[in-house]
Each structure stands twice: as C-alpha cells, then as structure tokens.
Short mmCIF file of C-alpha atoms in Angstrom, two decimals:
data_model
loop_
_atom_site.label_atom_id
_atom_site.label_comp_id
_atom_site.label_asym_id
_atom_site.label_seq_id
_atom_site.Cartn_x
_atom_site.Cartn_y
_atom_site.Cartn_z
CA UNK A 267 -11.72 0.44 -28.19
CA UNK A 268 -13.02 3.76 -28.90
CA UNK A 269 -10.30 6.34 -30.24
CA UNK A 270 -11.65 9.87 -28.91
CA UNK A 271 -11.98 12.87 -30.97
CA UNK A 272 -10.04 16.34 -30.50
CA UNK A 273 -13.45 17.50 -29.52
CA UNK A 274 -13.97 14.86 -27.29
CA UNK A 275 -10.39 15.19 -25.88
CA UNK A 276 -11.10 18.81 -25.48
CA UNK A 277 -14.28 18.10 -23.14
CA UNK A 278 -12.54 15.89 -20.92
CA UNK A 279 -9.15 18.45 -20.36
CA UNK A 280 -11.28 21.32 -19.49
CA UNK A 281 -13.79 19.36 -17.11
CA UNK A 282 -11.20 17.08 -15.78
CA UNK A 283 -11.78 18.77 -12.48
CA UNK A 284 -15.59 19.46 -11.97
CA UNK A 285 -17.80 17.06 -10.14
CA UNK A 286 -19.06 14.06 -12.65
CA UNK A 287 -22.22 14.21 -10.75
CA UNK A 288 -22.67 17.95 -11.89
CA UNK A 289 -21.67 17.10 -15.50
CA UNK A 290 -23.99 14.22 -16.29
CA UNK A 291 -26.98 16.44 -15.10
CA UNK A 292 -25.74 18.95 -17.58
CA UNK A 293 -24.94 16.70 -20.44
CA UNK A 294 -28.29 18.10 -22.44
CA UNK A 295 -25.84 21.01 -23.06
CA UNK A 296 -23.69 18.75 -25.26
CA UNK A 297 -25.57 16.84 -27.44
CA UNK A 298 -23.04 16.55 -30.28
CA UNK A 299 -20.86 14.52 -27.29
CA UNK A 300 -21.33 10.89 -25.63
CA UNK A 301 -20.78 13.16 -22.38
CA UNK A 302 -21.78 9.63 -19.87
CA UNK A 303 -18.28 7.73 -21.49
CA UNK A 304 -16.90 11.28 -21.39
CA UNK A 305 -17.32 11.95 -18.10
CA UNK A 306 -16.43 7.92 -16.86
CA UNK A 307 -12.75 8.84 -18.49
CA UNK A 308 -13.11 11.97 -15.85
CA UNK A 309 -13.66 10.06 -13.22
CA UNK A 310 -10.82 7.48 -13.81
CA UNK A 311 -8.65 10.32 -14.44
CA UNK A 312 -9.32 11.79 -11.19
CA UNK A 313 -8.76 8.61 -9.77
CA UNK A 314 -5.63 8.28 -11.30
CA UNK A 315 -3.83 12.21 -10.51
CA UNK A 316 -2.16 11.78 -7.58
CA UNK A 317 -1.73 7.72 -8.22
CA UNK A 318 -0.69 7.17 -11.86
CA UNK A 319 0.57 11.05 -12.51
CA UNK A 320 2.68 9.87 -15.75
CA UNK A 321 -1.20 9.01 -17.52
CA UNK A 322 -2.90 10.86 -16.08
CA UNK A 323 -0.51 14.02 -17.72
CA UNK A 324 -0.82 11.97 -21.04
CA UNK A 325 -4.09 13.47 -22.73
CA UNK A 326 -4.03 10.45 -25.36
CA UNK A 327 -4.26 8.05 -22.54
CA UNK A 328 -7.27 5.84 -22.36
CA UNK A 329 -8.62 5.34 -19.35
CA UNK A 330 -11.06 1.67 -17.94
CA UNK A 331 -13.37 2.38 -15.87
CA UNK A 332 -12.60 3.90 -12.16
CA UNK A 333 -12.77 0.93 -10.25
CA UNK A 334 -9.98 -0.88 -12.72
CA UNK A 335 -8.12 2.29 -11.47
CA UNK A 336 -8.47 1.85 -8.11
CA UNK A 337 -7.48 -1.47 -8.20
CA UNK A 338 -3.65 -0.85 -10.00
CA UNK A 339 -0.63 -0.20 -7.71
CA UNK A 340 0.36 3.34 -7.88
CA UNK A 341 3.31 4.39 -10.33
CA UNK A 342 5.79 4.69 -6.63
CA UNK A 343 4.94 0.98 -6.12
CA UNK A 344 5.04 0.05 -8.95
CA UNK A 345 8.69 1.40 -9.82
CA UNK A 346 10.05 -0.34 -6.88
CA UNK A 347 8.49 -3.72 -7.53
CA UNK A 348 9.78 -3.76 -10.67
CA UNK A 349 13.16 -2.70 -9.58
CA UNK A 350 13.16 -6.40 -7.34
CA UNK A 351 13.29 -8.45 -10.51
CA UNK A 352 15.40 -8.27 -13.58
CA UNK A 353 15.85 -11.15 -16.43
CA UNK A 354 14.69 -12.11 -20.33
CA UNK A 355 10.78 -12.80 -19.79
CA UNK A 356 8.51 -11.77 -17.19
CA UNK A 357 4.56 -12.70 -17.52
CA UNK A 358 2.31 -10.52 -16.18
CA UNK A 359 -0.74 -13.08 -15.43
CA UNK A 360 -3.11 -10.85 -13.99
CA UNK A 361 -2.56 -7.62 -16.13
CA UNK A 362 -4.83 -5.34 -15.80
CA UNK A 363 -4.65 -1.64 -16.66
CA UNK A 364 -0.54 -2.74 -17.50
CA UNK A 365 0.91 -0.57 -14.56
CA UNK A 366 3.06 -3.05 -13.07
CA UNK A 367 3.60 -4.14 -16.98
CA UNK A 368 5.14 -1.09 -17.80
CA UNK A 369 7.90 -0.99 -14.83
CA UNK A 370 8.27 -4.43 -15.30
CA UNK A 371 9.33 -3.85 -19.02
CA UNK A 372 12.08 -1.58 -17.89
CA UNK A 373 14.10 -4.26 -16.09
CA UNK A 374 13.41 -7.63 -18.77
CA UNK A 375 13.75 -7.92 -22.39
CA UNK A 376 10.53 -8.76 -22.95
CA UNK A 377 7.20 -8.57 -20.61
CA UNK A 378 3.87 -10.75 -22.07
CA UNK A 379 0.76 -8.71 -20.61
CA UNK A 380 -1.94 -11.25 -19.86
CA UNK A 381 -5.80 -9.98 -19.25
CA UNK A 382 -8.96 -11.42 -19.56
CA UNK A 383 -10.93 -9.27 -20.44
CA UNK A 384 -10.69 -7.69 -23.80
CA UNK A 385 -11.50 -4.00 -23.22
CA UNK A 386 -8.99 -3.33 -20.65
CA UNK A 387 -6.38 -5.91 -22.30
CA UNK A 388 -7.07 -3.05 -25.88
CA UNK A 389 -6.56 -0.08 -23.38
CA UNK A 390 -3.44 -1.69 -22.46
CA UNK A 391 -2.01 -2.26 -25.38
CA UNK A 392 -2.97 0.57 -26.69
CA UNK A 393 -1.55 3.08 -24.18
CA UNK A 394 1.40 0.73 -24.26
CA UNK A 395 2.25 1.77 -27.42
CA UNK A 396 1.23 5.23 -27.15
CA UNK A 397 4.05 5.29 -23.84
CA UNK A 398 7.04 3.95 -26.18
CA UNK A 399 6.86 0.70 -24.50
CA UNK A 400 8.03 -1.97 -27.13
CA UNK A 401 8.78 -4.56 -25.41
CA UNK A 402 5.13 -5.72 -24.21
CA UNK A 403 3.13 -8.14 -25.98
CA UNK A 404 -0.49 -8.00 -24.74
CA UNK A 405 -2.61 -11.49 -24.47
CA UNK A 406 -5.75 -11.27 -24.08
CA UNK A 407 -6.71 -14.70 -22.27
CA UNK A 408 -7.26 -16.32 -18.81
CA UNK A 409 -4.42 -17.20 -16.29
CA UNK A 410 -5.23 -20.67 -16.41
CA UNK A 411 -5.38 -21.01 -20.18
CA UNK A 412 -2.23 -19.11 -21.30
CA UNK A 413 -0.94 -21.03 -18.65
CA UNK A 414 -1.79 -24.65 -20.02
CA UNK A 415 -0.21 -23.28 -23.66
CA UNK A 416 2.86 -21.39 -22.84
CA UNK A 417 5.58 -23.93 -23.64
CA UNK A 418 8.29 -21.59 -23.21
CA UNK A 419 10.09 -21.09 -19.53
CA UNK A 420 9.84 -17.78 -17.83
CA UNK A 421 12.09 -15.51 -15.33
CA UNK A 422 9.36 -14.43 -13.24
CA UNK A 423 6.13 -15.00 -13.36
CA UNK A 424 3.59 -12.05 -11.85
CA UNK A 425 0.29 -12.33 -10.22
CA UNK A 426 -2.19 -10.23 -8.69
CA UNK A 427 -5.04 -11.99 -8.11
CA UNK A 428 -8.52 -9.93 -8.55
CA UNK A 429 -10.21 -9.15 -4.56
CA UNK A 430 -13.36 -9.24 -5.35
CA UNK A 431 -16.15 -12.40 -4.81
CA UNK A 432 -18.99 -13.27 -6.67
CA UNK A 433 -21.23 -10.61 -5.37
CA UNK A 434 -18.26 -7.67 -6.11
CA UNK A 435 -17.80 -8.06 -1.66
CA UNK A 436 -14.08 -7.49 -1.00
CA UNK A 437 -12.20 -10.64 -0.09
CA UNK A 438 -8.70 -11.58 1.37
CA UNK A 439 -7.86 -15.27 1.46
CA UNK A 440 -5.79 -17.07 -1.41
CA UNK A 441 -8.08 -19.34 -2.07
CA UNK A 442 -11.19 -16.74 -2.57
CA UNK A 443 -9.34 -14.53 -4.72
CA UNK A 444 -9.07 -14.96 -8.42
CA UNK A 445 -7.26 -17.10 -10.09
CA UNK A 446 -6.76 -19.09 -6.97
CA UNK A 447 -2.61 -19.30 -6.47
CA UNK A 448 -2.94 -22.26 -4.47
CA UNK A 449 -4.11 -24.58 -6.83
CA UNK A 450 -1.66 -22.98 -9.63
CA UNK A 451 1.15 -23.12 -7.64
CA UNK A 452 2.34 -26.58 -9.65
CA UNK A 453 2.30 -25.26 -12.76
CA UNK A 454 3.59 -22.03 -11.71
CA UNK A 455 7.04 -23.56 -10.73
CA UNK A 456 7.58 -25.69 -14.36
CA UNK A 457 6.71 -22.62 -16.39
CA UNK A 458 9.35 -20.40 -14.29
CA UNK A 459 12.26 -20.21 -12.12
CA UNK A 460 10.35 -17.52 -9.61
CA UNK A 461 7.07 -16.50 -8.63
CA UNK A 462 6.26 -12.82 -7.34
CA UNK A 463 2.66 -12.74 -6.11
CA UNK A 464 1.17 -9.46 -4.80
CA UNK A 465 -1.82 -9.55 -1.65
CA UNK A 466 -3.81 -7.50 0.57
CA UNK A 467 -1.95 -5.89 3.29
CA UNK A 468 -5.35 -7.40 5.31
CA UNK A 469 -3.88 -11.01 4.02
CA UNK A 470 -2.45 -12.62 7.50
CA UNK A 471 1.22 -12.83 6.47
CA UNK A 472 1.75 -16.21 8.74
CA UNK A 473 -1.18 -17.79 7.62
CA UNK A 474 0.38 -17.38 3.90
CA UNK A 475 3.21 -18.17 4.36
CA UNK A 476 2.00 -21.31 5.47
CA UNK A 477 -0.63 -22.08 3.08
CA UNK A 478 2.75 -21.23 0.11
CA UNK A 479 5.10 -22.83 1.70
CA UNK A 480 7.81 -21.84 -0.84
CA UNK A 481 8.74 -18.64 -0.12
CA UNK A 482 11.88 -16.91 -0.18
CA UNK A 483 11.43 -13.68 0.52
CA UNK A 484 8.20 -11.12 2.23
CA UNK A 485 7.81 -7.22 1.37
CA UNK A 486 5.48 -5.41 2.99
CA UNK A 487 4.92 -1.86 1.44
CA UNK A 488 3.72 1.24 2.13
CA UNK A 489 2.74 4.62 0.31
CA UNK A 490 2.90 7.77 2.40
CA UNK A 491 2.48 5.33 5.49
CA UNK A 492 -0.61 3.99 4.18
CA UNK A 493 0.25 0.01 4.15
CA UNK A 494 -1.04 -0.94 0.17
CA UNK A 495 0.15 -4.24 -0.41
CA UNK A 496 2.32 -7.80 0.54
CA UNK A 497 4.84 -9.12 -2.26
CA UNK A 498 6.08 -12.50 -2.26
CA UNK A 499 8.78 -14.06 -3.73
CA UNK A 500 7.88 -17.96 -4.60
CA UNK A 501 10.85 -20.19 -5.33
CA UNK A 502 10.38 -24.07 -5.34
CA UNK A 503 13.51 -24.59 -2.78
CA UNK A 504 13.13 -21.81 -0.47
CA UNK A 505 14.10 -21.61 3.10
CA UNK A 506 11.21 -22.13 5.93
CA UNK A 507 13.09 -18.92 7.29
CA UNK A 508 12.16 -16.26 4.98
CA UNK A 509 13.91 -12.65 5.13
CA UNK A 510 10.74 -10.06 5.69
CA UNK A 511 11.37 -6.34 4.65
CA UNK A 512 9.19 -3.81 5.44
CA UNK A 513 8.77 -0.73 2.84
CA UNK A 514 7.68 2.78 3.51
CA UNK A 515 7.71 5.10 0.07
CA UNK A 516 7.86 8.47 1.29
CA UNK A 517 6.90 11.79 -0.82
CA UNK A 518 10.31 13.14 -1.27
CA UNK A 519 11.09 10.01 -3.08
CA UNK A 520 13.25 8.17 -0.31
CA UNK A 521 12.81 4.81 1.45
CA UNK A 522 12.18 3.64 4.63
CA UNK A 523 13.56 -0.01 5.20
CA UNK A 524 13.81 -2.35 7.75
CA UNK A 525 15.06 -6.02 7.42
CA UNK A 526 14.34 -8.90 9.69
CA UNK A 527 13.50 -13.07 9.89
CA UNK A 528 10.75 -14.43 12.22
CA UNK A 529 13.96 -16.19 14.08
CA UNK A 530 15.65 -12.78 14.54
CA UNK A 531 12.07 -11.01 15.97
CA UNK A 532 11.48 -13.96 18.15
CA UNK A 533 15.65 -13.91 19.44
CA UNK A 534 15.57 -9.92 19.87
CA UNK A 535 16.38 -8.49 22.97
CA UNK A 536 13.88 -5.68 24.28
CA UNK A 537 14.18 -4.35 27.52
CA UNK A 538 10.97 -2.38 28.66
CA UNK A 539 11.18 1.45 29.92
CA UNK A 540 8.46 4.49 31.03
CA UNK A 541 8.52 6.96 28.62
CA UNK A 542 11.79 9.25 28.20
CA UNK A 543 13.31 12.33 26.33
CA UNK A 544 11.70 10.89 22.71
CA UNK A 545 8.77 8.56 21.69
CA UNK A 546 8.53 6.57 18.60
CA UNK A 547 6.04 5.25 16.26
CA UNK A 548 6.94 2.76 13.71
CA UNK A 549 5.44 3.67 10.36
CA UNK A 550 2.32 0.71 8.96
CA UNK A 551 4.84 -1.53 7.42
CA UNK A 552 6.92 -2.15 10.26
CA UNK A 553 3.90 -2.83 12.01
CA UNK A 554 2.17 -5.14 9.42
CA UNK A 555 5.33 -6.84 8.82
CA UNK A 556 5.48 -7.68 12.69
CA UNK A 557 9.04 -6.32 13.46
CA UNK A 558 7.72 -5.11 17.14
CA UNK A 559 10.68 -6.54 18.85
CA UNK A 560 13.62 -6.11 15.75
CA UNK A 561 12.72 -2.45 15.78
CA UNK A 562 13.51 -2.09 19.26
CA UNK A 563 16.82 -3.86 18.92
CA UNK A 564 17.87 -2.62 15.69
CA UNK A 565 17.54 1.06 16.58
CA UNK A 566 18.53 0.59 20.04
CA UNK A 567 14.96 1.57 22.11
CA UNK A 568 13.57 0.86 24.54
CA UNK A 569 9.79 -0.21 24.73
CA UNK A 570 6.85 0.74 26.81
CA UNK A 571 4.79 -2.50 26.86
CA UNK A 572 5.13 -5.93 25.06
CA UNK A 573 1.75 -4.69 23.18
CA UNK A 574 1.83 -1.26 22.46
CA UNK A 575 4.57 -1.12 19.86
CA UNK A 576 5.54 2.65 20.97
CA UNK A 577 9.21 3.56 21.76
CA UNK A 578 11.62 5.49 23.58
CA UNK A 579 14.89 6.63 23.82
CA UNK A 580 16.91 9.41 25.72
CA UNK A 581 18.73 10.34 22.63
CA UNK A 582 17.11 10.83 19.32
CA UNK A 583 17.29 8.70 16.75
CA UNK A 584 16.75 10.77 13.59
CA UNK A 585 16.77 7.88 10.78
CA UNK A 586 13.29 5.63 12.48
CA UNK A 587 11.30 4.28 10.10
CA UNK A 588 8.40 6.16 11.52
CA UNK A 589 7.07 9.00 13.47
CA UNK A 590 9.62 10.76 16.01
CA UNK A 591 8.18 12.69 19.30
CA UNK A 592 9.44 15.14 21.83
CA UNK A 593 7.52 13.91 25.67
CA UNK A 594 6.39 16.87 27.24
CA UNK A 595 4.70 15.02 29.95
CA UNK A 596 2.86 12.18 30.70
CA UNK A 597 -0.33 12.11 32.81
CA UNK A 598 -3.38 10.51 33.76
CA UNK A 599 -6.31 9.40 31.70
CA UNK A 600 -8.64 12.54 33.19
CA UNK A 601 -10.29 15.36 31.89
CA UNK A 602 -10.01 17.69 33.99
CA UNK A 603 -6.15 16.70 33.56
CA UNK A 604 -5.98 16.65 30.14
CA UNK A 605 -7.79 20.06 29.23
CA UNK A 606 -5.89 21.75 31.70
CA UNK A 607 -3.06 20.99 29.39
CA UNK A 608 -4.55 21.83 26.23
CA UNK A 609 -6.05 25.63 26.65
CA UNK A 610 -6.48 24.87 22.41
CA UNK A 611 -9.28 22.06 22.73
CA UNK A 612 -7.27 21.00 20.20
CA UNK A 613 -4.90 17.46 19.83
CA UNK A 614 -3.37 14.86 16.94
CA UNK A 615 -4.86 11.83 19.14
CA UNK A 616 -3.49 8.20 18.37
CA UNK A 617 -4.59 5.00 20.65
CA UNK A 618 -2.37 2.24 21.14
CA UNK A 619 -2.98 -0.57 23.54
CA UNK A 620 -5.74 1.48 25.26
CA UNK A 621 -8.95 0.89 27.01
CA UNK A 622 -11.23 3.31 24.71
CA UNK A 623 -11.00 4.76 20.61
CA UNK A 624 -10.12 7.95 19.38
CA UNK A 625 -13.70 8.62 19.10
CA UNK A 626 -14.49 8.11 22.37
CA UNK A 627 -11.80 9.75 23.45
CA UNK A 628 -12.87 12.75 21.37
CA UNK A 629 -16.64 12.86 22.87
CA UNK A 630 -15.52 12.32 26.71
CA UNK A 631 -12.81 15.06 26.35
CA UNK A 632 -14.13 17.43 23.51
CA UNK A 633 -10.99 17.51 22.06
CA UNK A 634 -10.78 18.73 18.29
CA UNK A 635 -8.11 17.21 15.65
CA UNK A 636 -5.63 19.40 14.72
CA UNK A 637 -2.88 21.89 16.17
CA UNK A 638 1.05 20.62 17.27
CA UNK A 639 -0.20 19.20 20.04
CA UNK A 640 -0.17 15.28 19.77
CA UNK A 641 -1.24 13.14 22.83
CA UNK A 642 -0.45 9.30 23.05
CA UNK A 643 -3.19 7.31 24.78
CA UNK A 644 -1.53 3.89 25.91
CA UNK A 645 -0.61 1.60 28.70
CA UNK A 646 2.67 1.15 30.50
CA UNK A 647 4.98 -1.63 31.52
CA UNK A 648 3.18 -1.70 35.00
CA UNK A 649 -0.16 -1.69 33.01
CA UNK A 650 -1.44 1.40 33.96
CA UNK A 651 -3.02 3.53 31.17
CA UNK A 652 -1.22 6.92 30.30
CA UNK A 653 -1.33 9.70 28.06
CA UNK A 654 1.86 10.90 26.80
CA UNK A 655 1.65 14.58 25.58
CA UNK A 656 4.11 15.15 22.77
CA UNK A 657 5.43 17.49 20.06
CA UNK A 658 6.89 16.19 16.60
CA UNK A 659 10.71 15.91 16.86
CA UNK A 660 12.53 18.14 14.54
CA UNK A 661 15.05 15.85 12.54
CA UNK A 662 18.49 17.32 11.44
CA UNK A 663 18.45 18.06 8.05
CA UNK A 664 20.51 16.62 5.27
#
C-alpha cells in the first residue's frame, strides 16, 4: 500500500473539493506528484463526506478506489447494525473497506476482517490501526476458504455479498451475488450460532425469506428516507413467522421504527376513508418492509385505497414514521382545475396509485418543482382519481 507524502497529503487537502476532471487535465502543473492516484483518493474522498464523515475528516486515511466507497454502508448504518449484535467473535466475511468492521468491533471482543482482495484488505488494516481499533485482525482470503479453515465457533457471522455480475451489471438475487449465501448456508450454521446477512433493498423480501428459510428476524433500513439496505438475522431454529422492523435514520440522529409479523399485516384491521383534516405518507422502509395495513392500525388511520398506501386522520398524529400533510382540498385531475389553484406554477408532486408519472404530470400541467405547495395525485376508495392539494403539517416540538 502506498504511504503518501506530506506533499502528497498537502495536494489532496487543498483540492479535495475541485472537479477531478479539471485536475487531471492540469496535472502537467505537478510533475514532482503522481497527481492520477492523487486525484482517485479525491474522488473517494468526495464520495465518502457526507457518507463516512469520521475518514473522510482523518487526513491519514487511505482511501480504495470510489466505487469500493460507494459500495460500504454509511457510518449512520453502520452504527446501528452494529448496535443489533453483541458477543466474543464476530467475522466479517465480506469486508471490504472495514466500515461495518469498525462498529462491529465496538460491541465484540474481537472482530476477524475477511477480504479478498489484498489492496483494500492493506487499506483496511491499515486505517484500522491508524482509528485505534485493536481489536480487528484483518485476513486477507476468500469467504469460502477462511471458511473451510476456521476451526473455531463464532457469535455472528457477517456477510455482504458483492452486487455486481461478471460484466460489473448490477444484480439482486442470492444466488447471483457473490459468495452465493445459499450454498454456504451449511457451513455457515456449524461455524456460528447466528448469521446477519445484508441485501439490496431491490431484493424481494418474500422471495428471501423463502429461498433462507431460517430466519429470525427482517430490518429494513433507511437513510434520510432513502431505503439502502435489508438485514437478516439467520438462526438454524427460527420461527416461519419472523418479526420485520422497518428503520428510518433521520438527520437529527433519531429513529423512526415500526414493528410488525406477516400474520399481524395480514390480521390488521383497516377501514377505508376520503381524505380528511391530515394525510400521511409512510417513509421507504415502511413501504419496502410491506407494513401497508399495520401502519394503518398501529397509528390509528384510516386509508384511502387498499393500493395507494396514503393516510388520513382527523386528528394529527405527530410521531408517523413518515411525511405528515395538512388537506387543503381535493379536486379533479384537470388543468384548468389545478392551475387555477396554483397562481405559482409551482408544486412538490408525488404519484401514488395513479393513472400517469410525475413527468407527465409535469408536461400536461406545466407545473415546476418546488414552493410549499404539495399536490397528491391518487385514486380513492370509489376508484376515482384525485388530487389532494396539501401543505406540510407543522409537528409540535419537543
């Protein structure tokens, strides 16, 4: 691994936020520098700002390349994963830039760091050690082979298995994504008493849970209400009834939760209503995680068709995990109707259950984004389409 100079490490803090593109065409200006790696450790340090901010502060931090970065759970996720495991020895099978490794280490005695290949598996133990993290031991080797020679028993073993196919495409399915869970799955259970494997949020949660079979519990999470990823826990005698959780990580730091079983969604009452005083839209977890009907019944709404997930209430509920609305109307899908009420040209559109897409919507009307207008475009119990014209509730604070 390549240990940069102070000159080096100079170049990179006072570029770190000028266009790469712009830098490599001036890199004849520096030709005492290897400005191309220089500017790649830009790159993944922009990458990494807003998502990894504790290395991304750390000048002495050595950065893979960008797509490595964009690849690693951010430092939110990756705090709360780690805070749904504790014990003696986790392994991290599918290491990576040691993100997850580092969390991990704060709730086991020991973490092994496994990675195949040997530049990032350096960076990570490198930066390891740079972080004051002693309690990581870095092995660089396959899944499969540390596997087959790890005698010892773990607490937890961790994978996230690598998205990408043969030609770099993005895939999905278990069995396409590498190392292939499904066939591991034996071994996995001698070598530990738990299994905590991370997905795609664009992984069909039914159709793994099926193809596991073993699960005891399903997180769905979400960063800023941008759905990033599907944890589950693998135990060899879980319930066929696992408890699902959905996740939202919010800015200021607190959590949006809401906990459910498929037997509980499927038994939930949900009575169906027009729009009233307040409209509600769950945040992407809740929505991934398929909790249309436990929402409803846990908060107490009422919903405006079986499937356009949107609800209402006369009172406000200020804790929903989601989006909370003021109606200030509802009217028909027209024009003429619609600009009337919007002397702005300007709207926050969002479609749900509706004939036509935001961007059609957009072109037909000539409606701009923007302004504290937000309009609802969806279809009612009587399957009519709608649009509900709205304002963002004002919660109580704190």
């Amino acid at each position: 691994m390549k240990h940069y100079t102070p000159e080096e490490k100079d170049f990179i803090q006072q570029h770190q936020h000028r266009n790469p593109a712009e830098l490599m065409l001036q890199a004849s200006r520096y030709p005492q520098l290897p400005v191309t790696d220089l500017v790649k450790q830009i790159q993944a340090r922009q990458k990494a700002a807003d998502k990894l901010p504790t290395w991304a502060a750390n000048s002495d931090v050595v950065f893979p390349t960008a797509v490595s970065v964009e690849q690693t759970s951010s430092e939110p996720a990756a705090a709360f994963k780690a805070s749904l495991v504790k014990g003696k020895l986790l392994v991290d099978l599918t290491g990576g830039f040691g993100v997850d490794s580092f969390f991990f280490a704060k709730q086991f005695e020991q973490v092994v760091h496994v990675e195949q290949n040997s530049a990032l598996s350096e960076i990570a133990a490198y930066n390891f050690k740079l972080l004051g993290v002693p309690n990581i031991e870095t092995v660089n080797t396959t899944t499969e082979h540390f596997l087959q020679h790890f005698t010892g028993h773990a607490d937890v073993l961790y994978l996230d298995p690598a998205r990408r196919g043969e030609r770099h495409e993005k895939v999905h399915l278990l069995k396409d994504c590498e190392p292939d869970v499904l066939q591991l799955l034996p071994v996995l259970f001698e070598k530990a008493n738990a299994v905590l494997l991370k997905t795609s949020p664009m992984l069909d949660i039914e159709l793994a849970l099926e193809q596991l079979g073993a699960v005891a519990k399903v997180w769905v999470i979400a960063l800023h209400n941008e759905c990033k990823e599907v944890l589950y826990l693998l135990q060899p005698r879980a319930t066929a009834n696992p408890e699902r959780q959905s996740v939202n990580l919010l800015p200021d730091g607190s959590i949006q939760t809401l906990t459910f079983t498929k037997e509980q969604e499927e038994q939930a009452t949900v009575i169906f209503a027009d729009p009233k005083t307040y409209l509600y839209e769950p945040n992407s977890a809740i929505l991934k995680s398929g909790a249309y009907r436990s929402v409803a019944s846990q908060f107490g709404l009422y919903k405006l068709h079986p499937n356009s997930h949107l609800y209402t209430s006369d009172q406000l509920i200020p804790d929903f995990p989601g989006r909370a609305f003021v109606c200030q109307g509802i009217g028909r899908y027209n024009k003429k109707e619609i600009l009337a009420r919007l002397p702005q040209r300007k709207a926050n559109i969002t479609v749900r259950n509706f004939l036509e897409s935001v961007a059609d919507i957009r072109k037909k009307t000539g409606i701009k984004e923007g302004g504290e207008d937000y309009l609802f475009f969806t279809t009612d119990m009587h399957q009519k389409p709608l649009v509900i014209y709205c304002h963002k509730a004002v919660l109580p604070s704190n």
